[in-house]
Short mmCIF file of C-alpha atoms and ligand atoms in Angstrom, two decimals:
data_model
loop_
_atom_site.label_atom_id
_atom_site.label_comp_id
_atom_site.label_asym_id
_atom_site.label_seq_id
_atom_site.Cartn_x
_atom_site.Cartn_y
_atom_site.Cartn_z
CA MET A 1 -0.16 0.06 -0.02
CA ALA A 2 1.53 3.31 -0.95
CA MET A 3 -0.09 5.74 1.40
CA LYS A 4 -1.35 5.65 5.46
CA LEU A 5 -4.27 7.91 5.94
CA PHE A 6 -4.27 8.79 9.73
CA TYR A 7 -8.18 9.01 10.28
CA SER A 8 -10.89 8.56 12.68
CA PRO A 9 -13.37 5.96 12.32
CA ILE A 10 -16.57 7.41 13.66
CA HIS A 11 -20.03 5.28 13.28
CA GLY A 12 -22.63 7.11 11.38
CA PHE A 13 -20.07 9.83 9.99
CA ILE A 14 -19.57 10.31 6.18
CA HIS A 15 -16.17 11.21 5.81
CA LYS A 16 -14.98 13.39 3.38
CA VAL A 17 -11.47 11.70 2.45
CA LEU A 18 -13.31 7.85 2.33
CA VAL A 19 -15.77 9.54 -0.16
CA VAL A 20 -13.03 10.94 -2.08
CA ALA A 21 -10.74 7.79 -1.88
CA HIS A 22 -13.59 5.68 -3.30
CA GLU A 23 -14.95 7.95 -5.94
CA ALA A 24 -11.32 8.56 -7.10
CA GLY A 25 -10.57 4.83 -7.19
CA VAL A 26 -7.53 4.57 -5.05
CA TRP A 27 -8.97 3.13 -1.86
CA ASP A 28 -7.08 -0.13 -2.45
CA GLN A 29 -4.41 1.96 -2.00
CA LEU A 30 -4.47 3.17 1.56
CA GLU A 31 -3.61 1.82 4.85
CA PHE A 32 -6.19 2.96 7.43
CA VAL A 33 -4.40 4.18 10.87
CA PRO A 34 -7.46 4.89 12.96
CA VAL A 35 -6.36 7.96 15.35
CA TYR A 36 -8.79 8.83 18.16
CA PRO A 37 -7.41 12.66 18.64
CA VAL A 38 -8.48 13.63 22.16
CA LYS A 39 -7.77 9.95 23.63
CA ASP A 40 -4.39 9.34 25.23
CA GLY A 41 -1.89 7.43 23.29
CA TYR A 42 -2.83 8.59 19.73
CA SER A 43 -0.88 11.71 19.55
CA ILE A 44 0.10 12.52 15.73
CA ALA A 45 1.96 15.40 16.40
CA ALA A 46 5.53 13.85 15.51
CA ILE A 47 4.16 13.74 11.83
CA ASN A 48 1.73 16.71 11.94
CA PRO A 49 2.21 19.57 13.72
CA LEU A 50 -1.33 20.31 14.22
CA HIS A 51 -2.07 16.93 15.64
CA LYS A 52 -5.30 16.82 13.73
CA VAL A 53 -6.85 14.07 11.31
CA PRO A 54 -7.03 13.37 8.52
CA THR A 55 -3.57 13.34 7.94
CA LEU A 56 -2.25 11.52 4.71
CA ALA A 57 1.53 10.02 4.82
CA LEU A 58 2.85 8.98 1.26
CA ASP A 59 5.54 6.28 1.18
CA ASP A 60 8.38 8.47 0.86
CA GLY A 61 7.81 10.10 4.24
CA THR A 62 5.83 13.02 2.62
CA VAL A 63 3.07 14.35 4.88
CA LEU A 64 -0.20 15.90 3.87
CA TYR A 65 -2.78 17.42 6.49
CA GLY A 66 -5.57 19.98 6.05
CA SER A 67 -8.47 17.40 4.93
CA GLN A 68 -8.51 19.91 1.87
CA THR A 69 -5.19 19.39 0.90
CA VAL A 70 -5.60 15.61 1.37
CA VAL A 71 -8.84 15.25 -0.85
CA GLU A 72 -7.38 17.17 -3.68
CA TYR A 73 -4.36 15.01 -3.67
CA LEU A 74 -6.23 11.96 -3.79
CA ASP A 75 -8.54 13.55 -6.51
CA SER A 76 -5.39 14.39 -8.62
CA LEU A 77 -4.51 10.67 -8.25
CA SER A 78 -7.91 9.55 -9.73
CA THR A 79 -7.97 6.73 -11.92
CA THR A 80 -11.73 6.94 -12.81
CA GLY A 81 -11.68 9.51 -15.33
CA HIS A 82 -14.35 11.52 -13.10
CA ARG A 83 -12.86 14.49 -11.10
CA LEU A 84 -14.63 15.82 -8.18
CA TYR A 85 -12.59 19.10 -8.33
CA PRO A 86 -13.68 20.31 -11.59
CA ALA A 87 -11.35 22.00 -14.13
CA GLU A 88 -11.01 25.94 -13.48
CA GLY A 89 -13.64 28.15 -14.51
CA PRO A 90 -17.03 28.85 -12.73
CA ALA A 91 -17.96 25.08 -11.81
CA ARG A 92 -14.69 24.62 -9.96
CA TRP A 93 -15.30 28.13 -7.75
CA ASP A 94 -18.49 26.83 -7.06
CA ALA A 95 -17.58 23.61 -5.92
CA VAL A 96 -14.48 24.78 -3.92
CA ARG A 97 -16.84 27.70 -2.37
CA ARG A 98 -19.37 24.88 -1.44
CA LEU A 99 -16.39 22.82 0.14
CA ALA A 100 -15.28 25.81 2.12
CA LEU A 101 -19.18 26.53 3.51
CA ALA A 102 -19.48 22.66 4.28
CA ASP A 103 -16.00 22.34 6.16
CA THR A 104 -16.74 24.99 8.10
CA LEU A 105 -19.82 24.23 9.35
CA PHE A 106 -18.40 20.93 10.19
CA GLU A 107 -15.39 22.77 12.10
CA VAL A 108 -17.88 25.23 13.54
CA THR A 109 -19.88 22.09 14.96
CA VAL A 110 -16.70 20.66 16.51
CA VAL A 111 -16.22 23.60 18.69
CA MET A 112 -19.40 23.70 19.72
CA ALA A 113 -19.40 19.98 20.65
CA LEU A 114 -16.27 20.48 22.67
CA GLU A 115 -17.67 23.28 24.32
CA SER A 116 -20.72 20.97 25.44
CA LEU A 117 -18.47 19.21 27.70
CA GLU A 118 -17.30 22.32 29.31
CA GLN A 119 -19.23 22.67 32.93
CA PRO A 120 -21.28 24.84 32.54
CA PRO A 121 -20.80 25.37 28.82
CA ARG A 122 -20.87 29.01 27.80
CA GLU A 123 -23.73 30.12 25.77
CA MET A 124 -21.82 32.68 24.17
CA VAL A 125 -20.09 30.04 22.16
CA PHE A 126 -23.52 28.56 21.02
CA LYS A 127 -24.86 31.82 19.86
CA TRP A 128 -21.94 32.87 17.71
CA ASN A 129 -21.28 29.15 16.10
CA TRP A 130 -24.89 28.46 15.76
CA ALA A 131 -26.15 31.52 13.51
CA LYS A 132 -23.59 30.34 11.20
CA VAL A 133 -24.78 26.87 10.83
CA VAL A 134 -28.24 27.75 10.31
CA ARG A 135 -27.23 30.13 7.42
CA ALA A 136 -24.83 27.75 6.00
CA VAL A 137 -27.65 24.90 5.95
CA ASP A 138 -29.93 27.53 4.23
CA GLN A 139 -27.26 28.23 1.67
CA MET A 140 -26.95 24.06 0.96
CA GLU A 141 -30.85 24.22 0.60
CA GLU A 142 -30.40 26.93 -2.00
CA ASP A 143 -27.37 25.29 -3.57
CA ALA A 144 -29.32 21.98 -3.91
CA ALA A 145 -32.53 23.62 -5.16
CA LYS A 146 -30.36 24.76 -8.26
CA GLY A 147 -29.18 21.63 -8.89
CA PHE A 148 -25.65 19.85 -9.35
CA ALA A 149 -24.09 18.98 -12.78
CA SER A 150 -22.38 16.07 -11.25
CA PHE A 151 -20.82 14.85 -7.86
CA ASP A 152 -18.27 16.81 -6.74
CA ILE A 153 -16.12 18.09 -3.88
CA GLY A 154 -18.56 20.55 -2.13
CA GLN A 155 -21.10 17.78 -2.05
CA ALA A 156 -18.28 15.13 -0.75
CA SER A 157 -18.13 17.81 1.84
CA ALA A 158 -21.42 18.31 2.64
CA LEU A 159 -22.02 14.91 3.55
CA HIS A 160 -19.44 15.36 5.62
CA GLY A 161 -20.49 18.45 7.58
CA LEU A 162 -24.13 17.39 7.57
CA SER A 163 -23.38 14.03 8.90
CA TYR A 164 -21.36 15.44 11.88
CA LEU A 165 -24.01 18.28 12.46
CA GLU A 166 -26.65 15.55 12.79
CA ARG A 167 -24.76 13.64 15.29
CA GLN A 168 -24.37 16.53 17.18
CA THR A 169 -27.68 17.67 17.21
CA SER A 170 -29.42 14.44 18.00
CA ARG A 171 -27.10 14.08 21.11
CA GLY A 172 -28.09 17.65 22.04
CA LEU A 173 -26.14 20.56 22.48
CA HIS A 174 -26.81 24.02 24.29
CA ALA A 175 -29.07 26.93 23.97
CA PRO A 176 -30.01 28.65 21.79
CA VAL A 177 -29.58 25.53 19.63
CA PRO A 178 -33.04 23.93 19.74
CA GLU A 179 -33.58 20.36 21.02
CA GLY A 180 -34.58 17.80 18.72
CA TRP A 181 -33.56 20.39 15.48
CA ASP A 182 -33.13 18.41 12.20
CA TRP A 183 -31.38 20.15 9.42
CA ARG A 184 -34.19 18.55 6.78
CA ASP A 185 -37.11 20.49 8.40
CA GLY A 186 -37.94 23.50 5.85
CA ARG A 187 -35.02 21.89 3.26
CA PRO A 188 -36.70 19.79 0.86
CA ALA A 189 -33.94 20.18 -1.82
CA LEU A 190 -31.22 19.67 0.59
CA THR A 191 -33.32 16.56 1.65
CA ALA A 192 -34.13 14.83 -1.30
CA TRP A 193 -30.49 15.33 -2.17
CA TRP A 194 -28.98 13.71 0.50
CA ASP A 195 -31.38 10.86 0.08
CA GLU A 196 -30.00 10.15 -3.55
CA ALA A 197 -26.43 10.84 -2.50
CA ILE A 198 -25.96 8.48 0.61
CA GLN A 199 -26.81 5.83 -1.71
CA ARG A 200 -23.13 6.37 -3.64
CA PRO A 201 -20.79 3.51 -3.20
CA SER A 202 -18.35 5.59 -1.67
CA VAL A 203 -21.02 6.56 1.01
CA LEU A 204 -21.93 3.10 1.37
CA SER A 205 -18.25 1.76 1.94
CA HIS A 206 -18.19 3.03 5.07
CA LEU A 207 -21.60 4.61 6.89
CA ASN A 208 -22.82 2.60 9.61
CA LYS A 209 -19.97 0.23 9.58
CA GLU A 210 -18.16 -0.71 12.28
CA TYR A 211 -14.47 -0.48 12.06
CA GLU A 212 -13.18 -4.03 12.04
CA GLY A 213 -9.08 -3.57 11.49
CA GLU A 214 -6.82 -2.89 14.05
CA GLU A 215 -7.15 0.50 16.22
CA SER A 216 -4.84 0.49 19.05
CA ALA A 217 -2.91 3.34 20.11
CA GLU A 218 0.11 1.17 19.64
CA PHE A 219 -0.77 0.22 16.49
CA CYS A 220 -1.38 4.12 15.48
CA GLN A 221 2.68 4.63 17.13
CA SER A 222 3.73 2.10 14.96
CA LYS A 223 2.58 3.56 11.88
CA VAL A 224 3.51 7.06 12.95
CA ALA A 225 7.19 5.39 13.41
CA GLU A 226 7.13 4.08 9.91
CA VAL A 227 6.58 7.53 8.52
CA LEU A 228 9.31 8.92 10.53
CA ARG A 229 11.63 6.00 9.30
CA ALA A 230 10.65 7.12 5.86
CA GLN A 231 11.90 10.80 6.59
CA GLY A 232 15.10 9.42 7.44
CA LYS A 233 14.36 10.13 11.21
CA PRO A 234 15.12 7.46 14.15
CA ALA A 235 11.98 5.99 15.77
CA PRO A 236 11.59 2.74 18.06
CA ASP A 237 10.44 -0.68 16.42
CA SER A 238 7.61 -0.62 19.23
CA PRO A 239 6.87 2.93 20.12
CA ALA A 240 4.74 3.48 23.48
CA PRO A 241 1.61 5.40 23.21
CA VAL A 242 2.23 9.12 23.09
CA PRO A 243 0.07 11.59 25.29
CA VAL A 244 -2.20 13.97 23.23
CA ASP A 245 -2.30 17.71 23.90
CA PHE A 246 -5.76 17.56 25.71
CA VAL A 247 -8.28 14.65 26.69
CA PRO A 248 -11.72 16.35 27.47
CA PRO A 249 -13.64 15.56 30.58
CA GLY A 250 -15.21 11.98 30.54
CA ASN A 251 -13.01 10.92 27.67
N1 GSH B 1 -9.22 22.19 9.03
C1 GSH B 1 -8.87 20.79 9.52
C2 GSH B 1 -9.77 20.21 10.58
C3 GSH B 1 -9.95 18.90 10.92
C4 GSH B 1 -10.53 18.53 12.49
O1 GSH B 1 -10.97 19.28 13.10
N2 GSH B 1 -10.15 17.86 13.04
C5 GSH B 1 -10.70 17.53 14.45
C6 GSH B 1 -11.40 16.20 14.39
S1 GSH B 1 -11.61 15.94 15.97
C7 GSH B 1 -9.19 16.87 15.09
O2 GSH B 1 -8.55 15.87 14.54
N3 GSH B 1 -8.72 17.63 16.44
C8 GSH B 1 -7.98 17.04 17.25
C9 GSH B 1 -7.35 18.29 17.63
O3 GSH B 1 -7.48 19.40 17.31
O4 GSH B 1 -6.69 18.12 18.81
C10 GSH B 1 -9.04 20.13 8.45
O5 GSH B 1 -10.13 20.23 7.46
O6 GSH B 1 -8.50 18.95 8.12
#
């Protein structure tokens, strides 16, 4: 296998990087390395200073991070003839704009999910970010109502952002996020698009499937060590779990 994908196999979540790897026909070139970035033992800071997933390591030790970098790279390897990043021109800028919209929706939802672990959670964080979520999902409805020429990177990211948002709103966030809020309510075009998009083989490849491979912290560290060795740096054969920067309460 030519590449190691460090990522979190979260049940019920549609991973943009997995969708893109599948759509690009490069799934079989990936070695999956589960990382639980807020669980002790799983630090990948030695190969990514940001200690964030997804992180992609190539066999020569090159490390790519930032999901947008990872997916653009995977799309560049596409063997299928169907690129998720359209060629330059209006279709590309529209796809990249929708990518930014959905990725930022994901990121502000991560901020709220983390804040909901604070005792007590600060309402300011939810007020500030929730307004962005509602406007982003309204914009997605407007985009879906116009229709899409073909499946692109903006839609891959929308699957990612909306599935994560649903995971968090169904668990319950904090005021002003209404209890029982569902992004589908009042958004028929987005709902219809979603119902069709989740039937894609690239989504069915992992959605709601238990991760069945090795996922220990020791395994993660052994793969980090392989990347370091590919970079010409020293690394032990059986590295110990490495503490992460931050473990939230209750984890
Ligand atoms: N801008 C990043 C965001 C990725 C991201 O938020 N990853 C989270 C997933 S929980 C993470 O790794 N957090 C661990 C940390 O920040 O320590 C990207 O698009 O790759």
